[in-house]
mmCIF file of C-alpha atoms and ligand atoms in Angstrom:
data_model
loop_
_atom_site.group_PDB
_atom_site.id
_atom_site.type_symbol
_atom_site.label_atom_id
_atom_site.label_comp_id
_atom_site.label_asym_id
_atom_site.label_seq_id
_atom_site.Cartn_x
_atom_site.Cartn_y
_atom_site.Cartn_z
ATOM 1 C CA MET A 15 22.649 -19.002 10.874
ATOM 2 C CA GLN A 16 19.557 -16.886 10.346
ATOM 3 C CA GLU A 17 17.926 -17.921 7.093
ATOM 4 C CA LEU A 18 16.903 -15.472 4.407
ATOM 5 C CA LEU A 19 13.476 -16.694 3.323
ATOM 6 C CA MET A 20 12.925 -16.033 -0.374
ATOM 7 C CA ILE A 21 10.362 -18.652 -1.332
ATOM 8 C CA PRO A 22 7.115 -17.472 -2.949
ATOM 9 C CA GLY A 23 5.135 -17.808 0.286
ATOM 10 C CA PRO A 24 5.173 -18.011 3.211
ATOM 11 C CA VAL A 25 7.213 -14.848 3.112
ATOM 12 C CA THR A 26 9.492 -12.972 5.474
ATOM 13 C CA VAL A 27 7.275 -10.800 7.659
ATOM 14 C CA SER A 28 8.091 -7.517 9.357
ATOM 15 C CA SER A 29 8.651 -7.376 13.113
ATOM 16 C CA ASP A 30 5.383 -5.505 13.751
ATOM 17 C CA VAL A 31 3.448 -8.241 11.917
ATOM 18 C CA LEU A 32 5.254 -10.870 13.973
ATOM 19 C CA ALA A 33 4.510 -8.961 17.182
ATOM 20 C CA ALA A 34 0.829 -8.738 16.243
ATOM 21 C CA CYS A 35 0.461 -12.530 16.315
ATOM 22 C CA SER A 36 1.821 -12.762 19.826
ATOM 23 C CA LYS A 37 -0.757 -10.438 21.386
ATOM 24 C CA PRO A 38 -3.018 -11.853 24.131
ATOM 25 C CA MET A 39 -5.891 -14.013 22.954
ATOM 26 C CA ARG A 40 -9.286 -12.369 22.919
ATOM 27 C CA ASN A 41 -12.862 -13.551 22.767
ATOM 28 C CA HIS A 42 -13.387 -14.158 19.050
ATOM 29 C CA ARG A 43 -17.046 -13.163 19.492
ATOM 30 C CA GLY A 44 -16.401 -10.082 21.591
ATOM 31 C CA PRO A 45 -16.305 -6.385 20.681
ATOM 32 C CA PHE A 46 -12.523 -6.275 20.250
ATOM 33 C CA ALA A 47 -12.653 -9.060 17.643
ATOM 34 C CA ALA A 48 -15.585 -7.396 15.861
ATOM 35 C CA GLY A 49 -13.437 -4.284 15.474
ATOM 36 C CA VAL A 50 -10.587 -6.336 14.015
ATOM 37 C CA TYR A 51 -12.892 -8.041 11.485
ATOM 38 C CA ALA A 52 -14.413 -4.726 10.417
ATOM 39 C CA ARG A 53 -11.103 -2.866 10.018
ATOM 40 C CA LEU A 54 -9.485 -5.763 8.196
ATOM 41 C CA ALA A 55 -12.447 -6.123 5.817
ATOM 42 C CA GLU A 56 -12.261 -2.406 5.025
ATOM 43 C CA ARG A 57 -8.541 -2.663 4.192
ATOM 44 C CA LEU A 58 -9.087 -5.770 2.098
ATOM 45 C CA LYS A 59 -11.755 -4.019 0.008
ATOM 46 C CA ASP A 60 -9.044 -1.611 -0.997
ATOM 47 C CA VAL A 61 -6.620 -4.433 -1.821
ATOM 48 C CA PHE A 62 -9.254 -6.219 -3.938
ATOM 49 C CA GLN A 63 -10.443 -2.893 -5.399
ATOM 50 C CA THR A 64 -14.029 -3.842 -4.732
ATOM 51 C CA SER A 65 -17.084 -2.541 -2.943
ATOM 52 C CA GLU A 66 -18.117 -6.128 -2.147
ATOM 53 C CA THR A 67 -17.416 -7.750 1.214
ATOM 54 C CA VAL A 68 -14.064 -9.538 1.381
ATOM 55 C CA LEU A 69 -14.459 -12.586 3.620
ATOM 56 C CA THR A 70 -11.626 -14.241 5.511
ATOM 57 C CA LEU A 71 -11.540 -18.012 5.989
ATOM 58 C CA GLY A 72 -9.550 -20.038 8.489
ATOM 59 C CA SER A 73 -7.589 -21.958 5.874
ATOM 60 C CA SER A 74 -4.662 -21.613 3.533
ATOM 61 C CA GLY A 75 -5.297 -20.203 0.059
ATOM 62 C CA THR A 76 -6.480 -23.572 -1.208
ATOM 63 C CA GLY A 77 -9.523 -23.287 1.083
ATOM 64 C CA ALA A 78 -10.652 -20.185 -0.809
ATOM 65 C CA MET A 79 -10.002 -21.979 -4.118
ATOM 66 C CA GLU A 80 -12.314 -24.728 -2.901
ATOM 67 C CA ALA A 81 -14.849 -22.152 -1.667
ATOM 68 C CA SER A 82 -14.894 -20.583 -5.140
ATOM 69 C CA ILE A 83 -16.041 -23.902 -6.578
ATOM 70 C CA VAL A 84 -18.421 -25.349 -3.995
ATOM 71 C CA ASN A 85 -20.278 -22.081 -3.429
ATOM 72 C CA LEU A 86 -20.915 -21.189 -7.063
ATOM 73 C CA PHE A 87 -21.561 -24.407 -8.949
ATOM 74 C CA SER A 88 -23.501 -27.660 -9.014
ATOM 75 C CA PRO A 89 -22.310 -31.170 -9.809
ATOM 76 C CA GLY A 90 -22.296 -31.651 -13.584
ATOM 77 C CA ASP A 91 -21.779 -27.935 -14.321
ATOM 78 C CA ARG A 92 -19.482 -27.226 -17.258
ATOM 79 C CA LEU A 93 -16.472 -25.088 -16.412
ATOM 80 C CA LEU A 94 -13.689 -23.814 -18.632
ATOM 81 C CA ALA A 95 -10.191 -23.590 -17.155
ATOM 82 C CA LEU A 96 -7.055 -21.880 -18.476
ATOM 83 C CA PRO A 97 -4.274 -23.416 -16.384
ATOM 84 C CA MET A 98 -0.609 -22.576 -16.926
ATOM 85 C CA GLY A 99 0.984 -24.497 -14.084
ATOM 86 C CA ALA A 100 0.545 -26.428 -10.858
ATOM 87 C CA PHE A 101 -1.866 -24.016 -9.162
ATOM 88 C CA GLY A 102 -4.153 -23.872 -12.195
ATOM 89 C CA ASP A 103 -4.151 -27.673 -12.217
ATOM 90 C CA ARG A 104 -5.030 -27.690 -8.517
ATOM 91 C CA HIS A 105 -8.102 -25.518 -9.134
ATOM 92 C CA ILE A 106 -9.242 -27.960 -11.845
ATOM 93 C CA ALA A 107 -8.689 -30.938 -9.533
ATOM 94 C CA ILE A 108 -10.872 -29.309 -6.866
ATOM 95 C CA ALA A 109 -13.669 -28.623 -9.385
ATOM 96 C CA ARG A 110 -13.534 -32.209 -10.651
ATOM 97 C CA ALA A 111 -13.524 -33.596 -7.107
ATOM 98 C CA TYR A 112 -16.926 -31.947 -6.628
ATOM 99 C CA GLY A 113 -18.322 -33.256 -9.898
ATOM 100 C CA ALA A 114 -17.838 -30.333 -12.293
ATOM 101 C CA GLN A 115 -17.079 -31.136 -15.942
ATOM 102 C CA VAL A 116 -13.992 -29.109 -16.638
ATOM 103 C CA GLU A 117 -12.872 -28.321 -20.168
ATOM 104 C CA VAL A 118 -9.283 -27.163 -20.392
ATOM 105 C CA ILE A 119 -7.626 -24.632 -22.672
ATOM 106 C CA ASP A 120 -4.008 -25.640 -22.225
ATOM 107 C CA THR A 121 -1.083 -23.267 -22.107
ATOM 108 C CA GLU A 122 2.488 -24.453 -22.181
ATOM 109 C CA TRP A 123 4.149 -24.007 -18.781
ATOM 110 C CA GLY A 124 6.242 -20.852 -18.931
ATOM 111 C CA ASP A 125 3.733 -19.090 -21.153
ATOM 112 C CA LYS A 126 0.496 -17.236 -20.365
ATOM 113 C CA PRO A 127 -2.996 -17.978 -21.681
ATOM 114 C CA ASP A 128 -4.087 -16.412 -24.949
ATOM 115 C CA PRO A 129 -7.222 -14.307 -24.305
ATOM 116 C CA GLN A 130 -8.326 -14.815 -27.922
ATOM 117 C CA ARG A 131 -8.723 -18.552 -27.344
ATOM 118 C CA LEU A 132 -11.013 -17.814 -24.404
ATOM 119 C CA ARG A 133 -13.004 -15.324 -26.479
ATOM 120 C CA ASP A 134 -13.373 -17.819 -29.357
ATOM 121 C CA ARG A 135 -14.424 -20.699 -27.108
ATOM 122 C CA LEU A 136 -17.052 -18.626 -25.323
ATOM 123 C CA ALA A 137 -18.344 -17.258 -28.626
ATOM 124 C CA ARG A 138 -19.026 -20.856 -29.729
ATOM 125 C CA ASP A 139 -21.014 -21.501 -26.542
ATOM 126 C CA ARG A 140 -24.219 -19.892 -27.815
ATOM 127 C CA ALA A 141 -26.395 -21.900 -25.434
ATOM 128 C CA GLY A 142 -24.467 -20.545 -22.443
ATOM 129 C CA GLU A 143 -23.594 -24.007 -21.170
ATOM 130 C CA ILE A 144 -20.297 -22.901 -19.662
ATOM 131 C CA LYS A 145 -21.068 -21.760 -16.128
ATOM 132 C CA GLY A 146 -17.640 -20.622 -15.036
ATOM 133 C CA VAL A 147 -14.152 -19.731 -16.238
ATOM 134 C CA ILE A 148 -11.199 -20.456 -13.959
ATOM 135 C CA VAL A 149 -7.982 -18.485 -14.334
ATOM 136 C CA THR A 150 -4.783 -18.134 -12.344
ATOM 137 C CA HIS A 151 -3.603 -14.536 -12.296
ATOM 138 C CA ASN A 152 -0.057 -15.305 -11.262
ATOM 139 C CA GLU A 153 1.196 -18.881 -11.630
ATOM 140 C CA THR A 154 3.611 -19.322 -8.752
ATOM 141 C CA SER A 155 4.921 -22.659 -10.031
ATOM 142 C CA THR A 156 6.283 -21.172 -13.274
ATOM 143 C CA GLY A 157 6.778 -17.463 -12.480
ATOM 144 C CA VAL A 158 4.246 -16.349 -15.060
ATOM 145 C CA GLN A 159 1.657 -13.601 -14.805
ATOM 146 C CA ALA A 160 -1.434 -13.708 -17.021
ATOM 147 C CA ASP A 161 -2.969 -10.592 -18.543
ATOM 148 C CA LEU A 162 -5.997 -10.597 -16.268
ATOM 149 C CA ALA A 163 -7.585 -7.470 -17.723
ATOM 150 C CA ALA A 164 -7.415 -8.990 -21.227
ATOM 151 C CA LEU A 165 -8.871 -12.300 -20.009
ATOM 152 C CA ALA A 166 -11.699 -10.413 -18.321
ATOM 153 C CA ARG A 167 -12.390 -8.513 -21.559
ATOM 154 C CA ALA A 168 -12.346 -11.827 -23.465
ATOM 155 C CA ARG A 169 -15.087 -13.207 -21.182
ATOM 156 C CA ALA A 170 -17.078 -10.185 -22.467
ATOM 157 C CA ASP A 171 -20.819 -10.581 -21.897
ATOM 158 C CA HIS A 172 -20.835 -14.370 -21.705
ATOM 159 C CA PRO A 173 -22.749 -15.282 -18.511
ATOM 160 C CA ALA A 174 -19.988 -17.590 -17.175
ATOM 161 C CA LEU A 175 -18.642 -16.483 -13.796
ATOM 162 C CA LEU A 176 -14.990 -15.481 -13.882
ATOM 163 C CA ILE A 177 -13.074 -17.112 -11.017
ATOM 164 C CA VAL A 178 -9.617 -15.696 -10.348
ATOM 165 C CA ASP A 179 -6.859 -17.231 -8.233
ATOM 166 C CA ALA A 180 -5.021 -14.041 -7.337
ATOM 167 C CA VAL A 181 -3.220 -15.570 -4.347
ATOM 168 C CA SER A 182 0.283 -14.600 -5.453
ATOM 169 C CA SER A 183 -0.639 -11.356 -7.213
ATOM 170 C CA LEU A 184 -2.980 -9.535 -4.834
ATOM 171 C CA GLY A 185 -1.106 -6.652 -3.299
ATOM 172 C CA ALA A 186 1.770 -6.910 -5.765
ATOM 173 C CA THR A 187 0.043 -6.059 -8.996
ATOM 174 C CA ASP A 188 -3.223 -4.559 -10.183
ATOM 175 C CA VAL A 189 -6.335 -6.629 -9.490
ATOM 176 C CA ARG A 190 -9.369 -4.456 -10.219
ATOM 177 C CA MET A 191 -12.172 -6.726 -9.157
ATOM 178 C CA ASP A 192 -15.102 -4.387 -9.810
ATOM 179 C CA GLU A 193 -13.760 -2.542 -12.830
ATOM 180 C CA TRP A 194 -12.764 -5.734 -14.634
ATOM 181 C CA GLY A 195 -15.955 -7.559 -13.630
ATOM 182 C CA LEU A 196 -14.259 -10.412 -11.770
ATOM 183 C CA ASP A 197 -16.816 -12.663 -10.043
ATOM 184 C CA ALA A 198 -14.662 -14.410 -7.461
ATOM 185 C CA VAL A 199 -11.223 -13.245 -6.361
ATOM 186 C CA ILE A 200 -9.085 -15.414 -4.108
ATOM 187 C CA GLY A 201 -6.165 -14.382 -1.906
ATOM 188 C CA ALA A 202 -4.093 -15.661 1.014
ATOM 189 C CA SER A 203 -2.427 -14.052 4.005
ATOM 190 C CA GLN A 204 1.119 -15.356 3.492
ATOM 191 C CA LYS A 205 1.902 -13.885 0.081
ATOM 192 C CA ALA A 206 2.334 -10.309 -1.146
ATOM 193 C CA LEU A 207 0.445 -8.710 1.736
ATOM 194 C CA GLY A 208 3.175 -9.982 4.032
ATOM 195 C CA GLY A 209 1.080 -11.734 6.669
ATOM 196 C CA VAL A 210 1.651 -15.119 8.274
ATOM 197 C CA PRO A 211 0.000 -18.263 6.851
ATOM 198 C CA GLY A 212 -3.455 -19.422 7.926
ATOM 199 C CA VAL A 213 -6.032 -17.066 6.433
ATOM 200 C CA ALA A 214 -7.550 -17.164 2.959
ATOM 201 C CA MET A 215 -9.626 -14.352 1.513
ATOM 202 C CA ILE A 216 -12.391 -14.339 -1.031
ATOM 203 C CA ALA A 217 -14.747 -11.758 -2.469
ATOM 204 C CA LEU A 218 -17.740 -12.485 -4.686
ATOM 205 C CA SER A 219 -19.532 -10.232 -7.151
ATOM 206 C CA ARG A 220 -23.284 -9.650 -6.906
ATOM 207 C CA ARG A 221 -23.798 -12.227 -9.687
ATOM 208 C CA ALA A 222 -21.650 -14.737 -7.851
ATOM 209 C CA TRP A 223 -23.685 -14.249 -4.650
ATOM 210 C CA ASP A 224 -26.828 -15.013 -6.666
ATOM 211 C CA ALA A 225 -25.131 -18.174 -7.962
ATOM 212 C CA ALA A 226 -24.236 -19.113 -4.376
ATOM 213 C CA GLU A 227 -27.949 -19.296 -3.561
ATOM 214 C CA ARG A 228 -28.570 -21.743 -6.426
ATOM 215 C CA ALA A 229 -25.382 -23.841 -6.216
ATOM 216 C CA GLN A 230 -25.883 -27.488 -5.279
ATOM 217 C CA MET A 231 -22.354 -28.662 -4.506
ATOM 218 C CA PRO A 232 -21.953 -29.899 -0.911
ATOM 219 C CA ARG A 233 -20.400 -27.372 1.475
ATOM 220 C CA PHE A 234 -20.341 -26.688 5.143
ATOM 221 C CA TYR A 235 -17.149 -25.256 6.663
ATOM 222 C CA LEU A 236 -16.534 -23.216 3.509
ATOM 223 C CA ASP A 237 -20.148 -22.114 3.009
ATOM 224 C CA LEU A 238 -19.698 -18.442 2.191
ATOM 225 C CA ARG A 239 -23.332 -17.658 3.003
ATOM 226 C CA LYS A 240 -22.575 -18.631 6.601
ATOM 227 C CA ALA A 241 -19.422 -16.489 6.566
ATOM 228 C CA LYS A 242 -21.298 -13.498 5.190
ATOM 229 C CA THR A 243 -24.149 -13.784 7.691
ATOM 230 C CA ALA A 244 -21.673 -14.028 10.559
ATOM 231 C CA PHE A 245 -19.684 -11.082 9.182
ATOM 232 C CA GLY A 246 -22.873 -9.002 9.266
ATOM 233 C CA LYS A 247 -22.992 -9.626 13.024
ATOM 234 C CA GLY A 248 -19.316 -8.788 13.567
ATOM 235 C CA GLN A 249 -18.382 -12.454 13.807
ATOM 236 C CA THR A 250 -17.029 -15.428 11.920
ATOM 237 C CA PRO A 251 -19.013 -18.688 11.715
ATOM 238 C CA TRP A 252 -16.255 -20.744 13.365
ATOM 239 C CA THR A 253 -13.270 -19.907 15.538
ATOM 240 C CA PRO A 254 -10.848 -18.012 13.291
ATOM 241 C CA PRO A 255 -7.035 -18.195 13.566
ATOM 242 C CA PHE A 256 -7.146 -15.021 15.610
ATOM 243 C CA GLY A 257 -3.407 -14.362 15.835
ATOM 244 C CA VAL A 258 -3.116 -14.756 12.077
ATOM 245 C CA LEU A 259 -5.916 -12.223 11.599
ATOM 246 C CA LEU A 260 -4.174 -9.758 13.927
ATOM 247 C CA ALA A 261 -0.999 -10.193 11.906
ATOM 248 C CA LEU A 262 -2.920 -9.658 8.678
ATOM 249 C CA GLU A 263 -4.538 -6.541 10.109
ATOM 250 C CA GLN A 264 -1.062 -5.160 10.817
ATOM 251 C CA ALA A 265 0.194 -6.259 7.400
ATOM 252 C CA THR A 266 -2.690 -4.579 5.572
ATOM 253 C CA ASP A 267 -2.157 -1.501 7.713
ATOM 254 C CA ASN A 268 1.473 -1.374 6.561
ATOM 255 C CA TYR A 269 0.316 -1.989 3.005
ATOM 256 C CA SER A 270 -2.128 0.898 3.005
ATOM 257 C CA LYS A 271 0.534 3.205 4.476
ATOM 258 C CA GLU A 272 2.912 2.245 1.685
ATOM 259 C CA GLY A 273 0.189 2.813 -0.902
ATOM 260 C CA ARG A 274 -0.968 0.483 -3.631
ATOM 261 C CA HIS A 275 1.099 2.026 -6.390
ATOM 262 C CA SER A 276 4.325 2.027 -4.397
ATOM 263 C CA ALA A 277 3.750 -1.614 -3.509
ATOM 264 C CA PHE A 278 3.181 -2.511 -7.163
ATOM 265 C CA ALA A 279 6.332 -0.620 -8.188
ATOM 266 C CA ARG A 280 8.363 -2.281 -5.426
ATOM 267 C CA HIS A 281 7.373 -5.790 -6.514
ATOM 268 C CA ALA A 282 8.012 -5.004 -10.192
ATOM 269 C CA ARG A 283 11.451 -3.540 -9.396
ATOM 270 C CA PHE A 284 12.458 -6.458 -7.154
ATOM 271 C CA ALA A 285 11.373 -9.059 -9.719
ATOM 272 C CA GLU A 286 13.194 -7.199 -12.479
ATOM 273 C CA ALA A 287 16.361 -7.056 -10.357
ATOM 274 C CA ILE A 288 16.165 -10.801 -9.705
ATOM 275 C CA ARG A 289 15.661 -11.558 -13.405
ATOM 276 C CA ALA A 290 18.547 -9.298 -14.387
ATOM 277 C CA GLY A 291 20.798 -10.800 -11.723
ATOM 278 C CA CYS A 292 19.961 -14.394 -12.619
ATOM 279 C CA ALA A 293 20.384 -13.768 -16.341
ATOM 280 C CA ALA A 294 23.797 -12.195 -15.691
ATOM 281 C CA LEU A 295 24.772 -15.381 -13.837
ATOM 282 C CA GLY A 296 23.916 -17.411 -16.934
ATOM 283 C CA LEU A 297 20.590 -18.751 -15.695
ATOM 284 C CA ARG A 298 17.643 -19.006 -18.041
ATOM 285 C CA ILE A 299 14.413 -17.313 -16.980
ATOM 286 C CA PHE A 300 11.736 -19.995 -17.252
ATOM 287 C CA ALA A 301 8.906 -17.582 -18.134
ATOM 288 C CA ARG A 302 8.596 -16.309 -21.687
ATOM 289 C CA GLN A 303 9.429 -12.691 -22.206
ATOM 290 C CA GLY A 304 6.277 -10.633 -21.706
ATOM 291 C CA ALA A 305 4.842 -13.223 -19.307
ATOM 292 C CA TYR A 306 7.011 -12.356 -16.319
ATOM 293 C CA SER A 307 5.619 -12.474 -12.810
ATOM 294 C CA ASN A 308 6.106 -9.569 -10.420
ATOM 295 C CA THR A 309 6.370 -11.842 -7.422
ATOM 296 C CA VAL A 310 8.239 -15.013 -8.341
ATOM 297 C CA THR A 311 11.023 -15.839 -10.766
ATOM 298 C CA ALA A 312 11.669 -19.388 -11.928
ATOM 299 C CA VAL A 313 15.162 -19.998 -13.296
ATOM 300 C CA CYS A 314 17.098 -22.893 -14.826
ATOM 301 C CA ALA A 315 20.821 -23.347 -14.324
ATOM 302 C CA PRO A 316 22.884 -24.373 -17.328
ATOM 303 C CA GLY A 317 23.939 -27.927 -18.137
ATOM 304 C CA ASP A 318 22.474 -30.907 -16.352
ATOM 305 C CA ILE A 319 22.824 -29.417 -12.905
ATOM 306 C CA ASP A 320 20.853 -30.998 -10.063
ATOM 307 C CA HIS A 321 18.585 -28.154 -8.962
ATOM 308 C CA LYS A 322 17.673 -29.882 -5.725
ATOM 309 C CA ALA A 323 21.338 -30.052 -4.771
ATOM 310 C CA LEU A 324 21.775 -26.391 -5.722
ATOM 311 C CA GLN A 325 18.787 -25.437 -3.586
ATOM 312 C CA GLN A 326 20.208 -27.407 -0.670
ATOM 313 C CA LEU A 327 23.625 -25.789 -1.085
ATOM 314 C CA LEU A 328 22.053 -22.345 -1.036
ATOM 315 C CA ARG A 329 20.264 -23.150 2.189
ATOM 316 C CA GLU A 330 22.944 -25.081 4.045
ATOM 317 C CA ARG A 331 26.038 -23.168 3.064
ATOM 318 C CA TYR A 332 24.646 -19.658 2.555
ATOM 319 C CA GLY A 333 21.384 -19.542 4.521
ATOM 320 C CA VAL A 334 19.304 -18.512 1.521
ATOM 321 C CA VAL A 335 16.035 -20.387 1.171
ATOM 322 C CA VAL A 336 14.487 -20.490 -2.297
ATOM 323 C CA GLY A 337 11.785 -22.701 -3.802
ATOM 324 C CA GLY A 338 12.232 -25.690 -6.065
ATOM 325 C CA GLY A 339 10.160 -26.987 -8.964
ATOM 326 C CA GLN A 340 6.681 -28.406 -8.417
ATOM 327 C CA MET A 341 4.976 -31.306 -10.182
ATOM 328 C CA LYS A 342 6.557 -31.824 -13.600
ATOM 329 C CA LEU A 343 9.146 -29.108 -12.913
ATOM 330 C CA GLU A 344 10.513 -30.917 -9.858
ATOM 331 C CA GLY A 345 14.310 -30.805 -9.856
ATOM 332 C CA THR A 346 14.513 -28.641 -12.972
ATOM 333 C CA ILE A 347 14.142 -25.072 -11.684
ATOM 334 C CA LEU A 348 14.681 -22.790 -8.711
ATOM 335 C CA ARG A 349 12.031 -20.265 -7.741
ATOM 336 C CA LEU A 350 12.905 -16.984 -6.078
ATOM 337 C CA GLY A 351 10.073 -15.074 -4.469
ATOM 338 C CA ASN A 352 10.227 -11.351 -3.867
ATOM 339 C CA MET A 353 7.149 -10.836 -1.721
ATOM 340 C CA GLY A 354 7.103 -9.854 1.929
ATOM 341 C CA ALA A 355 9.379 -7.824 4.134
ATOM 342 C CA ILE A 356 12.570 -8.076 2.133
ATOM 343 C CA GLY A 357 14.609 -5.273 0.624
ATOM 344 C CA ARG A 358 17.254 -4.500 -1.932
ATOM 345 C CA LYS A 359 19.967 -5.780 0.393
ATOM 346 C CA ASP A 360 18.273 -9.190 0.620
ATOM 347 C CA ILE A 361 17.977 -9.523 -3.135
ATOM 348 C CA VAL A 362 21.629 -8.641 -3.596
ATOM 349 C CA THR A 363 22.533 -11.113 -0.837
ATOM 350 C CA ALA A 364 20.528 -13.902 -2.487
ATOM 351 C CA LEU A 365 22.185 -13.243 -5.851
ATOM 352 C CA ALA A 366 25.638 -13.239 -4.272
ATOM 353 C CA ALA A 367 24.846 -16.563 -2.596
ATOM 354 C CA LEU A 368 23.536 -17.944 -5.879
ATOM 355 C CA GLU A 369 26.792 -17.004 -7.564
ATOM 356 C CA LEU A 370 28.779 -18.816 -4.885
ATOM 357 C CA ALA A 371 26.530 -21.887 -4.954
ATOM 358 C CA LEU A 372 26.789 -22.080 -8.755
ATOM 359 C CA ARG A 373 30.563 -21.886 -8.538
ATOM 360 C CA ASP A 374 30.545 -24.555 -5.804
ATOM 361 C CA SER A 375 28.570 -26.718 -8.233
ATOM 362 C CA GLY A 376 31.289 -26.387 -10.843
ATOM 363 C CA ILE A 377 29.660 -23.757 -13.033
ATOM 364 C CA GLU A 378 31.823 -20.916 -14.295
ATOM 365 C CA VAL A 379 30.151 -17.617 -13.433
ATOM 366 C CA PRO A 380 31.457 -14.100 -13.951
ATOM 367 C CA SER A 381 32.444 -12.686 -10.570
ATOM 368 C CA GLY A 382 29.925 -10.176 -9.193
ATOM 369 C CA ALA A 383 27.824 -10.198 -12.354
ATOM 370 C CA GLY A 384 24.530 -11.017 -10.656
ATOM 371 C CA THR A 385 24.731 -8.382 -7.958
ATOM 372 C CA ALA A 386 25.960 -5.773 -10.452
ATOM 373 C CA ALA A 387 23.042 -6.409 -12.798
ATOM 374 C CA ALA A 388 20.535 -6.209 -9.935
ATOM 375 C CA ASN A 389 22.120 -3.039 -8.595
ATOM 376 C CA ALA A 390 21.895 -1.501 -12.057
ATOM 377 C CA VAL A 391 18.125 -2.118 -12.008
ATOM 378 C CA PHE A 392 17.854 -0.469 -8.596
ATOM 379 C CA ALA A 393 19.948 2.490 -9.727
ATOM 380 C CA ARG A 394 17.796 2.970 -12.820
ATOM 381 C CA ALA A 395 14.628 2.846 -10.732
ATOM 382 C CA GLU A 396 16.132 5.362 -8.307
ATOM 383 C CA ALA A 397 17.053 7.746 -11.139
ATOM 384 C CA ALA A 398 13.564 7.470 -12.650
ATOM 385 C CA LYS A 399 11.824 8.365 -9.387
ATOM 386 C CA PRO A 400 9.933 11.627 -9.633
ATOM 387 C CA ARG A 401 11.640 14.257 -7.506
ATOM 388 C CA VAL A 402 9.446 15.821 -4.866
ATOM 389 C CA ALA A 403 9.276 19.556 -5.485
ATOM 390 C CA VAL A 404 10.784 21.535 -2.631
ATOM 391 C CA GLY A 405 9.392 24.869 -1.446
HETATM 392 C C1 PLP B 2 0.226 -20.009 -2.662
HETATM 393 C C2 PLP B 2 -0.756 -20.167 -3.741
HETATM 394 C C3 PLP B 2 -2.022 -20.753 -3.534
HETATM 395 C C4 PLP B 2 -2.481 -21.267 -2.216
HETATM 396 O O1 PLP B 2 -1.666 -22.164 -1.624
HETATM 397 P P1 PLP B 2 -1.857 -22.534 -0.093
HETATM 398 O O2 PLP B 2 -0.653 -23.318 0.222
HETATM 399 O O3 PLP B 2 -3.119 -23.302 0.021
HETATM 400 O O4 PLP B 2 -1.966 -21.217 0.651
HETATM 401 C C5 PLP B 2 -2.910 -20.788 -4.584
HETATM 402 N N1 PLP B 2 -2.596 -20.287 -5.780
HETATM 403 C C6 PLP B 2 -1.426 -19.701 -6.008
HETATM 404 C C7 PLP B 2 -1.169 -19.121 -7.359
HETATM 405 C C8 PLP B 2 -0.466 -19.614 -5.001
HETATM 406 O O5 PLP B 2 0.707 -19.009 -5.227
#
C-alpha cells in the first residue's frame, strides 16, 4: 500500500523534486554547482523576504538552530527565550549547551507567546544585558503559530538580536525578515518548501553579521563566516548534500511559479479544512483559537483513547501517516501536517481514514462528517476566489 505522508516534515514531494535528486553527481566546486548555489540563493532571498544572503548548510534544521547560537553569542551571554513547545525547548537546550544563560518567558503549550511580556521584560533591561531573544514562529509540536510581527515590534529598539526558528512556517506564511527587523531566520528543506531533508537555511541581518565577528562560542562546521566566504566564491566550505540542493532548487522553482501569496493561501486553506474536519469528527484542536498554525494541526481524540494505537491503525490499516505527540505530549495527540505536495484529495482521504480509525477504536463518529466539513471549507474558498476578468 502506498502511504499518504501527512506528518509535519519530511513532507510528500512532487515528482519533479524527486527526479531532481536523482540527477548525475557533479563536481561540487565546478561551474555547474556554482550556478545551482547562485540560483537557489536568489530564490531563497525571496522566500525569506530579505536582501541578505541566505546560506544553506548540510544539516537538518537543527543545524541552523545551532548555527544561530554559536555564531552570534559568547559563553555567559544572557538570552531571553519564548518557547511554546518542544522546538522552542530545543533551541534553549542548544544555547545552554554552549554556555549561554537563558531566561525563559513560559507559554502554556497550545498557546502563543504574549508580545507584551516580551516588551515589558526588555523595557526593564535598561543596561542592555540581554543579547538575544529566541522565538519559534510556528511550533510544530503543538500546532501553534506565534504572531511574529507583533513579537518583532515588541523587541522595539532594544539591542538584543531577534532569532527566529521559522522552519515550519517559511514558505507557508509571511516571514518578512527585513521589514520586521529579524536578525537570524532559520529554515529547512523538508518543510513547507517541499524539498527533501538534508539542507538547513539561515540568513543573518547586518547587525547579526557584526555580532558573528565578536562571538566567542566554539564553532567550526557551522561557522557562518566560512559559509559566507565560500558562497562569495560560488562554493560551499564543505561537500554539500548536492542531490538535496538540486531538489531544493526545483522545489523553490515550483514555489516561485506558484507565487508567495498563493502558497500562503493554500496552506491556510488546507489547515482550516483539517481543523474543520477534525472538529466535525469530535476531536479537540489542541491549539487555542487565534493561535492556529497554517502548517500543522494537533488534535486530541475524546475519552482516554490511546493515540499511539490510533496513529498505528491509521498507518497500518489505511496507509495514512500522521505524527504523534512529542516530549510531554507523547501519546496524547495526533499531528496532521499540510505542507508539501499534497492536495485537497489527500486531505479528504486522511479525514476519511481518521473517521474509520476512530470508529475502529470504538468511538462513535457521525458518518462522513469530517470530509463534509473539509469540503465545505474548500467550497467556500473556491467561491471567494476573485474571478479573472475575461476580454
Ligand atoms: C522541523 C523543525 C525543526 C528542525 O528539525 P530537524 O529535524 O532538525 O530538521 C526546527 N524547528 C521547527 C519548528 C521544526 O518544525
